[in-house]
Short mmCIF file of C-alpha atoms in Angstrom, two decimals:
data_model
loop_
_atom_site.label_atom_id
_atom_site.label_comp_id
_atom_site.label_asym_id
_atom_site.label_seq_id
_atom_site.Cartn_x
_atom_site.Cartn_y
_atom_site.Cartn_z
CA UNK A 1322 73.28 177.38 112.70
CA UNK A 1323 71.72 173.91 112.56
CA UNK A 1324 68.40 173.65 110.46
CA UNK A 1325 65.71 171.34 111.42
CA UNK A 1326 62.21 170.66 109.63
CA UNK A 1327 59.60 169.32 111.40
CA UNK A 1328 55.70 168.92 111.52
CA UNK A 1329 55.70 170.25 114.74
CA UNK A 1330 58.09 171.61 117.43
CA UNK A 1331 57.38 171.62 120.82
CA UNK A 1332 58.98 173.78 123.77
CA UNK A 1333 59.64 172.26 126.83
CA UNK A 1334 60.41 169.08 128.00
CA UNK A 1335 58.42 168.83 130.49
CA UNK A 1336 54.93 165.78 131.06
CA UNK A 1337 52.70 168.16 128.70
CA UNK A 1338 55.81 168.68 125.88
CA UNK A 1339 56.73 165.30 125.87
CA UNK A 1340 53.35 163.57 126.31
CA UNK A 1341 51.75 165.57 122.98
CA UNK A 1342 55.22 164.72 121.03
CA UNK A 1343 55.22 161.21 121.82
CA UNK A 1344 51.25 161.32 120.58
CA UNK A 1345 52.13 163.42 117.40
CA UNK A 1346 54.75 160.86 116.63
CA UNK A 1347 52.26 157.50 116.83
CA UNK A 1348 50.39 159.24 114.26
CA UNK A 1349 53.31 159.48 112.13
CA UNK A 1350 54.22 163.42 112.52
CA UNK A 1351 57.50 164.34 112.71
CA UNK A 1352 58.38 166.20 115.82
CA UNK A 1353 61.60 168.22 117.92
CA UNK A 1354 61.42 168.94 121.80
CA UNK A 1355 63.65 171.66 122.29
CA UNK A 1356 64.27 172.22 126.47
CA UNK A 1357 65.84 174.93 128.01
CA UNK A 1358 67.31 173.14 131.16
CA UNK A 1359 70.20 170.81 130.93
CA UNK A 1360 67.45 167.52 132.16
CA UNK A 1361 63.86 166.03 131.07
CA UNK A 1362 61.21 166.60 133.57
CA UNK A 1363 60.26 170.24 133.73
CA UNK A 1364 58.36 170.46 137.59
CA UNK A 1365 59.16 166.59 137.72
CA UNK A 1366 62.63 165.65 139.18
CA UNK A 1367 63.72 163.09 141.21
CA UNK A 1368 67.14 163.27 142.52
CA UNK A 1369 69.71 162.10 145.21
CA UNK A 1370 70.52 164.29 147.99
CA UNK A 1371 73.76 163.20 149.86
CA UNK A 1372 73.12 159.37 148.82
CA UNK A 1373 69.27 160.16 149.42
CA UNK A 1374 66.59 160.44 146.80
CA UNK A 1375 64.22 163.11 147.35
CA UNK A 1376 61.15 163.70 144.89
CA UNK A 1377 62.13 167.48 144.42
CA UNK A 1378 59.07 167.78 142.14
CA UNK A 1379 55.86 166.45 141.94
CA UNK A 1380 55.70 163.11 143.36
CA UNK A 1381 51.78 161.74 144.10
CA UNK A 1382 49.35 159.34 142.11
CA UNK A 1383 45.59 159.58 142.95
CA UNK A 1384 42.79 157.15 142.12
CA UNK A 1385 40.90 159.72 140.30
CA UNK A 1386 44.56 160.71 137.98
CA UNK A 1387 43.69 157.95 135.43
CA UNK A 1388 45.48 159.68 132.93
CA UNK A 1389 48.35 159.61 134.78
CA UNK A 1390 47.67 155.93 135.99
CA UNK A 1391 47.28 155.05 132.09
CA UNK A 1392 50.58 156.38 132.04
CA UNK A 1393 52.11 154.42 134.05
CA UNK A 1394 50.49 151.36 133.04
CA UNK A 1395 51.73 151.81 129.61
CA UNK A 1396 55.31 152.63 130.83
CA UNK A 1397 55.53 149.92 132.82
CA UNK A 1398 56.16 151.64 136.26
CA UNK A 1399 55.08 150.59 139.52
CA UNK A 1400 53.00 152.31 142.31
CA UNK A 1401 53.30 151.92 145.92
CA UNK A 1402 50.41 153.12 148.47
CA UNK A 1403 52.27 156.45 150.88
CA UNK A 1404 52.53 155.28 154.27
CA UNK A 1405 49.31 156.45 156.22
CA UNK A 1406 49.25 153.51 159.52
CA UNK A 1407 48.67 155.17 162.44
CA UNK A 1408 47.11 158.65 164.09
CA UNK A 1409 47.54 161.84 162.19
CA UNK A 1410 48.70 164.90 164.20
CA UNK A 1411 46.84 168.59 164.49
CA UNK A 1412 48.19 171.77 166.29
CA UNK A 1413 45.69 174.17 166.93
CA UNK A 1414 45.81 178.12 167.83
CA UNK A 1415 47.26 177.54 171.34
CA UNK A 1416 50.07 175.22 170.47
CA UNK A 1417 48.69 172.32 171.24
CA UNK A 1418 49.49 169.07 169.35
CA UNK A 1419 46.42 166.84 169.68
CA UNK A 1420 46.29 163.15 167.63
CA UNK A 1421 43.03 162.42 165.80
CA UNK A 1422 42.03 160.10 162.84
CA UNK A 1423 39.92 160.28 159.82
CA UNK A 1424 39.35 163.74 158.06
CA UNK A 1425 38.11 166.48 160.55
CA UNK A 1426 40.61 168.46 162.64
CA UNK A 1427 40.35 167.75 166.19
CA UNK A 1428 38.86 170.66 167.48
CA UNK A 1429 35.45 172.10 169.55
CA UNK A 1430 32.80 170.23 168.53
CA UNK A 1431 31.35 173.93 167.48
CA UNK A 1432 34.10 174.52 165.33
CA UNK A 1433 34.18 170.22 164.22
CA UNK A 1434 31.32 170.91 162.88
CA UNK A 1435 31.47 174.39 161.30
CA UNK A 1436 34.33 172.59 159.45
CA UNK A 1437 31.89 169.59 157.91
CA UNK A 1438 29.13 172.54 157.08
CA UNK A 1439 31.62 174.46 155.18
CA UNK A 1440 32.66 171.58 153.24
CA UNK A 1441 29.21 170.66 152.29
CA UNK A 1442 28.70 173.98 150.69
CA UNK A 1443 32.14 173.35 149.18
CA UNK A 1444 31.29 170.41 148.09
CA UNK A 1445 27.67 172.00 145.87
CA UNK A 1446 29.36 174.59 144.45
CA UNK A 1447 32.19 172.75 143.46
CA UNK A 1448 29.80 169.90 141.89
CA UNK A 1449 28.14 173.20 139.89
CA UNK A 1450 31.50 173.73 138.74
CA UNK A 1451 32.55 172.88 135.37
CA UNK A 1452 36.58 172.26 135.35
CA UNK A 1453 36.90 173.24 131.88
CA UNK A 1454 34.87 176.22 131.86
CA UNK A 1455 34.10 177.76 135.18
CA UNK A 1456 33.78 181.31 133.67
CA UNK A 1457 30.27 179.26 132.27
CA UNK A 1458 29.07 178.98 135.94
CA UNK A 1459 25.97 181.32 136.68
CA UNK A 1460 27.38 183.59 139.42
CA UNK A 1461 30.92 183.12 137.58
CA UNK A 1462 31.77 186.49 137.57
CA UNK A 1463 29.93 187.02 141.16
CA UNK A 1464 32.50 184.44 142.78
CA UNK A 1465 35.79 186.06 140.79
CA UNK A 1466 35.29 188.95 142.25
CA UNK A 1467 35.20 187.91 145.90
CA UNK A 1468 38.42 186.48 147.38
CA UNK A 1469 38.15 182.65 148.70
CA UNK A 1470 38.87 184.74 152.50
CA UNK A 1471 36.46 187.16 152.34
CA UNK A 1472 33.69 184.74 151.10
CA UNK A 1473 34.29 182.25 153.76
CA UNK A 1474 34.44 185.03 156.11
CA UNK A 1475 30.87 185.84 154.75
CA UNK A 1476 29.74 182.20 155.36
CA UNK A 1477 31.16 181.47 158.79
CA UNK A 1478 32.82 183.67 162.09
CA UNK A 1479 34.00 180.55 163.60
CA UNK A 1480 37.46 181.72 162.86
CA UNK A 1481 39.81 178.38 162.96
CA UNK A 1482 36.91 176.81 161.10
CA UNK A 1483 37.88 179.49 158.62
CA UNK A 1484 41.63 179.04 158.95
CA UNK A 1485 41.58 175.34 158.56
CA UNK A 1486 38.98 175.19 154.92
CA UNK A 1487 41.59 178.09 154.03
CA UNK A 1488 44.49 176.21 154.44
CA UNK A 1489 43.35 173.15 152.09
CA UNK A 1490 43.00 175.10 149.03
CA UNK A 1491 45.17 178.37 149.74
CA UNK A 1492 48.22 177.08 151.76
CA UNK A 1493 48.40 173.16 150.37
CA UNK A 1494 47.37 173.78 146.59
CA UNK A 1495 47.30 177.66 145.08
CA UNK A 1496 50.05 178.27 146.97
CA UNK A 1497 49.00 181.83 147.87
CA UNK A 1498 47.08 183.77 150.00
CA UNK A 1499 43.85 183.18 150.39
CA UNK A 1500 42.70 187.04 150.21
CA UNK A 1501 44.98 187.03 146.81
CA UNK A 1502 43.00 184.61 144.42
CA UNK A 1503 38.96 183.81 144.12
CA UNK A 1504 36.52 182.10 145.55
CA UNK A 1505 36.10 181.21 141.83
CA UNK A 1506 39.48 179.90 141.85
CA UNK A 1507 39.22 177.93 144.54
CA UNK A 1508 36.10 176.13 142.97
CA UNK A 1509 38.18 174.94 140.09
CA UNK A 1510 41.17 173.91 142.19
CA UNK A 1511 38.13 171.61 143.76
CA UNK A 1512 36.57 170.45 140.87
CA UNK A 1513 39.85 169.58 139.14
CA UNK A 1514 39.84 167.18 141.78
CA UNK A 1515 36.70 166.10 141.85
CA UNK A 1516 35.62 167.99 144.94
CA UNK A 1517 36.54 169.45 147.63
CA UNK A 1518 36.16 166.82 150.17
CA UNK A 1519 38.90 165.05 147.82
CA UNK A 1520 41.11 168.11 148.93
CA UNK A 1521 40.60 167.25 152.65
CA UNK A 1522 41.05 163.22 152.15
CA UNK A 1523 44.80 163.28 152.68
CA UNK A 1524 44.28 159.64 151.68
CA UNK A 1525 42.84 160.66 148.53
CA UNK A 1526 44.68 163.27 147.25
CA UNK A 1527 48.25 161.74 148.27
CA UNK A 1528 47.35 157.96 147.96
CA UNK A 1529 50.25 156.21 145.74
CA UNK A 1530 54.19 157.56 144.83
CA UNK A 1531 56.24 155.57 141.83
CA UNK A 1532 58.57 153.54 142.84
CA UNK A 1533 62.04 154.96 141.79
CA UNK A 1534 60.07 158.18 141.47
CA UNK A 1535 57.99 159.93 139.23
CA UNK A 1536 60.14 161.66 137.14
CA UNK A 1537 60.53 158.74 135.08
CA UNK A 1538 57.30 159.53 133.18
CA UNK A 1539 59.18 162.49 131.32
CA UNK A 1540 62.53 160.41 131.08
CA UNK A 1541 61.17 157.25 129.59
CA UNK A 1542 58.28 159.43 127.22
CA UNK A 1543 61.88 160.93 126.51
CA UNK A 1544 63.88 158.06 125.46
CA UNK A 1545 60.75 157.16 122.81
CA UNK A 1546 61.66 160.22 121.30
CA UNK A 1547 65.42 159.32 121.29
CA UNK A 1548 67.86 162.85 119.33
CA UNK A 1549 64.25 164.53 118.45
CA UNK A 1550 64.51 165.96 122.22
CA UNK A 1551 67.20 168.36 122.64
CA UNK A 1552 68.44 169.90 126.30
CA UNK A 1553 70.04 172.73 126.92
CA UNK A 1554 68.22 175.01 124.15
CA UNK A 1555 66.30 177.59 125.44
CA UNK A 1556 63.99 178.99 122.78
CA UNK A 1557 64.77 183.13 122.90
CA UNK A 1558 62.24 183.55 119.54
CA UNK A 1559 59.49 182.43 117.70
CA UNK A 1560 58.43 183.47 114.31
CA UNK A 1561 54.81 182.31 113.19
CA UNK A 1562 52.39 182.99 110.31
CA UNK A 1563 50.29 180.99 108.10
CA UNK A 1564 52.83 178.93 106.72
CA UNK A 1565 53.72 177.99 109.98
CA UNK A 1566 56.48 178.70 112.55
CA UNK A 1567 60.59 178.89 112.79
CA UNK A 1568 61.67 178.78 116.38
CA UNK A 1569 65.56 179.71 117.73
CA UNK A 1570 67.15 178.04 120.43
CA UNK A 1571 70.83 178.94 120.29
CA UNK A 1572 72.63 177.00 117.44
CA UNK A 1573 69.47 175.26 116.65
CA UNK A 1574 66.85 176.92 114.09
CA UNK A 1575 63.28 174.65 113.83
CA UNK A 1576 60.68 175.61 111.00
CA UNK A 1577 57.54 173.40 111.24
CA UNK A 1578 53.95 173.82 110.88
CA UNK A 1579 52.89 173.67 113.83
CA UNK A 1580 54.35 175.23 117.50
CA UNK A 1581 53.45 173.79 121.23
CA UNK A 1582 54.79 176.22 124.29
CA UNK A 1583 54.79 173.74 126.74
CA UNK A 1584 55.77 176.52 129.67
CA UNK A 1585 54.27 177.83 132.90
CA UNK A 1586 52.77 181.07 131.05
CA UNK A 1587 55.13 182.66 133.59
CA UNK A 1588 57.50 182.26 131.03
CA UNK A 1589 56.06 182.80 127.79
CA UNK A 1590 57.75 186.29 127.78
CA UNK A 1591 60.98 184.60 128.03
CA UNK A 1592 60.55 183.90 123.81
CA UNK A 1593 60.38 187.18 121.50
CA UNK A 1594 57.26 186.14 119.18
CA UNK A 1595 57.36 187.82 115.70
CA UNK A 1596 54.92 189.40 115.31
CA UNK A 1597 54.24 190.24 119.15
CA UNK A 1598 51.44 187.97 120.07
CA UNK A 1599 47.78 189.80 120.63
CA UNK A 1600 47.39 192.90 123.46
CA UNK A 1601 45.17 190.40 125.07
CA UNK A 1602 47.98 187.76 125.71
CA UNK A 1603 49.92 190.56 126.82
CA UNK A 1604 47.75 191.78 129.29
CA UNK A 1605 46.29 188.23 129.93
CA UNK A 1606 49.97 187.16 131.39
CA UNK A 1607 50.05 189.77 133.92
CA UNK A 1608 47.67 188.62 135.99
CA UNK A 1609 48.58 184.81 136.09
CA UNK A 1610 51.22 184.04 138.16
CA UNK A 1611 52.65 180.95 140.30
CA UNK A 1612 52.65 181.06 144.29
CA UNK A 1613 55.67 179.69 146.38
CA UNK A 1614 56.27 176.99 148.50
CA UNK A 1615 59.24 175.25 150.19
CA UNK A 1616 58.98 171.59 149.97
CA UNK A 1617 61.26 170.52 152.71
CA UNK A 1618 63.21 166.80 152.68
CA UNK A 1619 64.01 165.06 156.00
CA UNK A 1620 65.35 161.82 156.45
CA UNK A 1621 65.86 159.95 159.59
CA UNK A 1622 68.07 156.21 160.30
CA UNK A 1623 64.75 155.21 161.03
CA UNK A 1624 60.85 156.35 161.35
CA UNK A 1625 60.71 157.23 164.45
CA UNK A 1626 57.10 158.12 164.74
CA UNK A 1627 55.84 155.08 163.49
CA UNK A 1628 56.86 153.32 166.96
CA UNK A 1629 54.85 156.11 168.31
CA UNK A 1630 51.73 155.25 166.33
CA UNK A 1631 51.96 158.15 164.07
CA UNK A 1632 51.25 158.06 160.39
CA UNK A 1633 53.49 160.80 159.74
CA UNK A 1634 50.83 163.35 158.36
CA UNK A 1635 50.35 166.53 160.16
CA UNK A 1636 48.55 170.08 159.48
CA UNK A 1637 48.15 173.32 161.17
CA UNK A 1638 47.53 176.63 159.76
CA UNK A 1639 49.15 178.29 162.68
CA UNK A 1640 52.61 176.10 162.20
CA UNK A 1641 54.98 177.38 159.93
CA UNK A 1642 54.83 174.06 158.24
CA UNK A 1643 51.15 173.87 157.63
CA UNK A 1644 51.22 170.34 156.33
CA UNK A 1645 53.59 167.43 156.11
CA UNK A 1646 53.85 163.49 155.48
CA UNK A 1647 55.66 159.96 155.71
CA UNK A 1648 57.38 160.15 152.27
CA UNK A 1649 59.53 157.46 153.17
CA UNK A 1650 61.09 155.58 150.17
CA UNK A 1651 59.99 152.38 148.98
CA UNK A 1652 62.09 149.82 150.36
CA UNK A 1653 64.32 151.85 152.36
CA UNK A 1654 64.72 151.19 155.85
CA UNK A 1655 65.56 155.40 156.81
CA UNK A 1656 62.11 157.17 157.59
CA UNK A 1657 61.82 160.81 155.62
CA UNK A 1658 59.25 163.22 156.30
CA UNK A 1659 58.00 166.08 153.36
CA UNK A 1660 57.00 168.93 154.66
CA UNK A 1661 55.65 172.29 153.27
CA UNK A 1662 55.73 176.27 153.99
CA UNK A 1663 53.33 178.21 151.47
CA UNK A 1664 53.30 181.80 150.50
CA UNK A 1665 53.29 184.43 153.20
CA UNK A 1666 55.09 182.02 155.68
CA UNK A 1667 57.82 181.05 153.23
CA UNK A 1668 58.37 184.83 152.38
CA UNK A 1669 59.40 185.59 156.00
CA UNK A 1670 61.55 182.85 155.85
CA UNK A 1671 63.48 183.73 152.83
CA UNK A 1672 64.30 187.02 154.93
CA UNK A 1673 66.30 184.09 157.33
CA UNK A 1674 69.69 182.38 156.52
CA UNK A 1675 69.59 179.14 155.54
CA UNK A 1676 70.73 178.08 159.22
CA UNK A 1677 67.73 179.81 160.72
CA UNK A 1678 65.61 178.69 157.98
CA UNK A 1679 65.94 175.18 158.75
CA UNK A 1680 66.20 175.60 162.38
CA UNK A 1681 62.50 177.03 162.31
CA UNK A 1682 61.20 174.68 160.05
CA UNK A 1683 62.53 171.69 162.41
CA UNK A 1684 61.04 173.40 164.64
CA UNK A 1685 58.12 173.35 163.69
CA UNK A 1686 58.13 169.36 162.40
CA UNK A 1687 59.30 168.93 166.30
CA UNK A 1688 55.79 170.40 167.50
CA UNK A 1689 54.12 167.40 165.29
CA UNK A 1690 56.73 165.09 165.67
CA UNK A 1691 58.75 165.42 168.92
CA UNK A 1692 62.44 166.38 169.44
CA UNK A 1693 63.48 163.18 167.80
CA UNK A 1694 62.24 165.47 164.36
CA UNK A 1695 65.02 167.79 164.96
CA UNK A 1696 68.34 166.31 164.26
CA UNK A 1697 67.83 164.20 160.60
CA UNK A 1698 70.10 162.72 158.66
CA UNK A 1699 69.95 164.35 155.57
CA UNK A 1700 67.93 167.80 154.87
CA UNK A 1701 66.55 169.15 151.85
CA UNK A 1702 64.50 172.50 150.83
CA UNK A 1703 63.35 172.49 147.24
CA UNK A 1704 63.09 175.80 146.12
CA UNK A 1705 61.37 176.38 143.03
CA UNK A 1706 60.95 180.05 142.95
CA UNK A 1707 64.57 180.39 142.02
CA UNK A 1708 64.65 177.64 139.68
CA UNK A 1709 65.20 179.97 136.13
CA UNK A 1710 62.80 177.91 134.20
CA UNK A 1711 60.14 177.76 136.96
CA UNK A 1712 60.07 180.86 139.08
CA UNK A 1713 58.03 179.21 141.55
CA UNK A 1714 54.93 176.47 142.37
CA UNK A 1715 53.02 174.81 141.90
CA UNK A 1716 50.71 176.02 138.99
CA UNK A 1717 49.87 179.56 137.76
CA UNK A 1718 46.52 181.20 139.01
CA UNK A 1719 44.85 184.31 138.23
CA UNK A 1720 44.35 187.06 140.39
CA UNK A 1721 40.73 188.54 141.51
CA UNK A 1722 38.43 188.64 138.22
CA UNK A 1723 41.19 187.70 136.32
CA UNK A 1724 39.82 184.05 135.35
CA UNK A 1725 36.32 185.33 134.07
CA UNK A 1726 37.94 188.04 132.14
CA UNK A 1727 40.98 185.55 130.79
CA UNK A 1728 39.75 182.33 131.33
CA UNK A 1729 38.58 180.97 127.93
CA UNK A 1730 41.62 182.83 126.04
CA UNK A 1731 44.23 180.89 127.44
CA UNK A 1732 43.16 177.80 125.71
CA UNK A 1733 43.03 179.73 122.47
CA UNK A 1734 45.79 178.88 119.84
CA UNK A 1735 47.56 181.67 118.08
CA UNK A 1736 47.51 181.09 114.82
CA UNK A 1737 50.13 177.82 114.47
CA UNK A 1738 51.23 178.59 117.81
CA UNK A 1739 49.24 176.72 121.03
CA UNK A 1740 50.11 176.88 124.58
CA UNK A 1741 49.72 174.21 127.69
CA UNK A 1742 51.18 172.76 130.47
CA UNK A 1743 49.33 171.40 133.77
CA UNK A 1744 48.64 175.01 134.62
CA UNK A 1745 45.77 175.21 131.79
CA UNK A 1746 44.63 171.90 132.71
CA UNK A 1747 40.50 171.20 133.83
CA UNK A 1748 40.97 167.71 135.12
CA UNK A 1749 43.85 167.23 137.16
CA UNK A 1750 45.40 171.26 137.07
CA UNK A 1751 48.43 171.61 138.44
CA UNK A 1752 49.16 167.85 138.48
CA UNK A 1753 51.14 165.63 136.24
CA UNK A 1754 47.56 163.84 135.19
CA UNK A 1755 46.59 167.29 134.06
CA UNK A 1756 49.66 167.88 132.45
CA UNK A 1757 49.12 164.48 130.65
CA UNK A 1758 45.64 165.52 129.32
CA UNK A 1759 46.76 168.74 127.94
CA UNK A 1760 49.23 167.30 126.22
CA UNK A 1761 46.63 164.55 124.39
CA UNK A 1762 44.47 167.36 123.80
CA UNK A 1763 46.91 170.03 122.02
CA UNK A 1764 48.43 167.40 119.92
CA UNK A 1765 44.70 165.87 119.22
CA UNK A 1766 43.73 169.57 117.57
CA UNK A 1767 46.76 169.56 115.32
CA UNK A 1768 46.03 165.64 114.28
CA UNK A 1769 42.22 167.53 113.53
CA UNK A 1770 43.47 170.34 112.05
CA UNK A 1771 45.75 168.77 109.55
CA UNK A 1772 42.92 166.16 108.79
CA UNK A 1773 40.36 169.15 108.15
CA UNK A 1774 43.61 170.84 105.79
CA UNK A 1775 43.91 167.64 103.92
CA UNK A 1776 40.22 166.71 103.66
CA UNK A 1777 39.69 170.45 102.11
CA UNK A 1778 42.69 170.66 99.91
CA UNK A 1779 41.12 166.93 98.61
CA UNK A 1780 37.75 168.56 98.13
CA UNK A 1781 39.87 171.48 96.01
CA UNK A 1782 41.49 169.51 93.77
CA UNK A 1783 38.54 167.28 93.62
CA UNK A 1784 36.48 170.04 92.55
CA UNK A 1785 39.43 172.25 89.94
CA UNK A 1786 39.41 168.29 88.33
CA UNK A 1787 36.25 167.93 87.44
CA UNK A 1788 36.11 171.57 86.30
CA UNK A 1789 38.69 170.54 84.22
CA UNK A 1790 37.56 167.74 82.92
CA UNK A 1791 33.91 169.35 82.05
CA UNK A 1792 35.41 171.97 80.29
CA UNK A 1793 37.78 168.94 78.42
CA UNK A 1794 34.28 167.95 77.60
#
């Protein structure tokens, strides 16, 4: 067994793990990363597919991310703006593709403008929404309790008005159901964002990509860090008390004072804590979970829709892919299109081969695209449901009621022990400018909690000395 002693050790090696180590560090605290996978990047990963890089991962820089943007800046990577020339493509309930621009779906103008009343009520509750505390919102409890369906059910029976508000936070961000999570729920996914009409500006939400991709935030934090990140060291338990914490990863044993779970709180029961962390936490992590998604990779010799005056973004709730865009690479002269199938839809296809699979999800690229969509060069599905450190995408939500009654525990520390990734994140969740802030913020508390220990133990001996020294007297 190999010993370590450190201030503080982190778990994961993921944007939150590394960002708070490389902080720690600056400030003069000694630090390990210890990673269970065999690579940096956690939910980030950029890779080559058959000579093709695909962002497997996250991948997108918005203007409002500027802690991600800082980031970059301070890394020294480049942005590029996502292709977005061009019409954008809608299918409707009957099939139909129709071309439109700007934000609104082409549709009746009834239903047109159903859409652009639903967003302004969105849009008030959202701005009544605090990111970082939306159990502290007056009908909190009210709106956890009602799922985002029902409740827009309840505001509107212009059903593909409905369908389409559904699909921007349900199908494109939570990743679930929208009868399966809160209207409460959806309101932070908004106000994370800003708002919701930020969640319907496609160029918005999706503006910039990193050239070389994006993974390179983890790797490069990484390199700073040099031998104090370790791969291939899953942590299987944690001891913690007041003196602090010893955590086992294989060969490796790491006491420190401090302990950072840097994990999707999927897998916090992966580690055996000693003692068992509180019932709460226990009962907390059964009703947080991540959704699913495929994010689907396709790569043509050329972009073909461009010479048809397409952008390349698309969305339908009624198409198995309910949203996709021009992803293709900077520089490259090949055209690649992302695509994405969320919860129930991916489900059913799961129950396919992986020949059917991608036959119906060409398929249904071809009913934005055209038959040219069918037949690309290289194809991709990343599938992070059955990645074993992931289990699926893209952040953890809570079930009805279950972020009232959980909400403000989750950013609780456990004695030495504190937990964060991008799925506990107010600003930016679920994104790697979330992930970012988290990881300021945890190691930002230990910085101010070992300034409060040292500023009290000085008081102490400040005060037992001139005890002393009056009794000398």
């Amino acid at each position: 067994m190999n010993h370590i002693e450190r201030d503080v050790v982190v778990i994961g090696a993921g944007a939150t793990g590394l960002t708070a180590a490389t902080r720690l560090k600056a400030a003069g605290r000694s630090v390990v990363v210890l990673e269970a996978r065999d690579r940096i990047g956690g939910r980030l990963w950029t890779d080559h597919i058959e000579g093709q890089l695909f962002e497997i991962g996250g991948q997108w820089v918005s203007p409002d991310q500027t802690a991600l943007i800082q980031t970059l800046e301070e890394l020294g990577l480049e942005t590029y703006s996502r292709f977005r020339e061009g019409e954008s493509v809608y299918v409707g309930p009957g099939g139909e593709a129709k071309r439109f621009t700007g934000d609104i779906f082409p549709a009746s103008p009834t239903t047109e403008a159903e859409i652009e009343r639903l967003i302004a009520v969105l849009d008030e509750l959202v701005a009544q929404t605090d990111p970082a505390a939306p159990w502290e919102h007056p009908r909190a409890v009210e709106f956890d309790h009602v799922s985002f369906r029902a409740w827009l059910e309840q505001q509107s029976d212009d059903t593909e008005a409905v369908d389409n508000i559904a699909l921007f936070i349900a199908d494109a961000m939570i990743t679930k159901p929208a009868h399966s999570f809160s209207l409460l729920q959806a309101l932070l996914m908004a106000a994370s964002a800003g708002s919701f009409s930020h969640l319907v500006d496609a160029d918005f939400i999706l503006d910039k990509r990193v050239v070389g991709g994006l993974q390179q935030v983890p790797l490069r934090l990484a390199e700073g860090l040099g031998d104090d990140v370790i791969l291939s060291h899953p942590v299987t338990s944690l001891a913690w008390g007041s003196d602090g914490v010893t955590a086992v990863a294989g060969d490796v044993s790491v006491s420190a004072r401090h302990a950072i779970v840097a994990v999707p709180p999927n897998l916090y029961n992966r580690i055996d804590y000693v003692p068992a962390l509180p019932r709460l936490r226990h009962q907390m992590a059964q009703h947080q979970s991540l959704g699913l998604v495929i994010k689907v990779h396709a790569t043509y010799e050329t972009p073909f829709w461009r010479a048809a005056g397409l952008s390349g973004t698309a969305f339908s709730p009624y198409q198995i892919v309910h949203e996709a865009y021009d992803n293709s690479n900077h520089g490259e002269t090949r055209g690649t299109l992302v695509g994405f199938v969320s919860d129930e839809k991916a489900d059913a296809l799961f129950r396919l081969s992986a020949e059917e699979r991608k036959a119906r999800i060409l398929e249904s690229l071809a009913a934005y695209y055209g038959p040219e969509a069918l037949n690309p060069s290289v194809y991709y599905e990343s599938d992070w449901a059955s990645e074993e450190w992931t289990q699926g995408a893209y952040a953890a939500s809570f079930d009805l009621g279950g972020l009232t009654r959980y909400g403000p525990l989750q950013l609780e520390p456990v004695g030495p022990v504190r937990f964060g990734t991008s799925d506990l994140a107010a600003e930016g969740y679920q994104h790697v400018d979330g992930a970012i802030r988290v990881g300021w913020r945890l190691a930002d508390e230990i910085l101010e909690e070992a300034g409060a220990n040292r500023t009290t133990t000085a008081a102490a001996t400040s005060a037992t000395t001139a005890t002393t020294e009056g009794d000398a007297a």
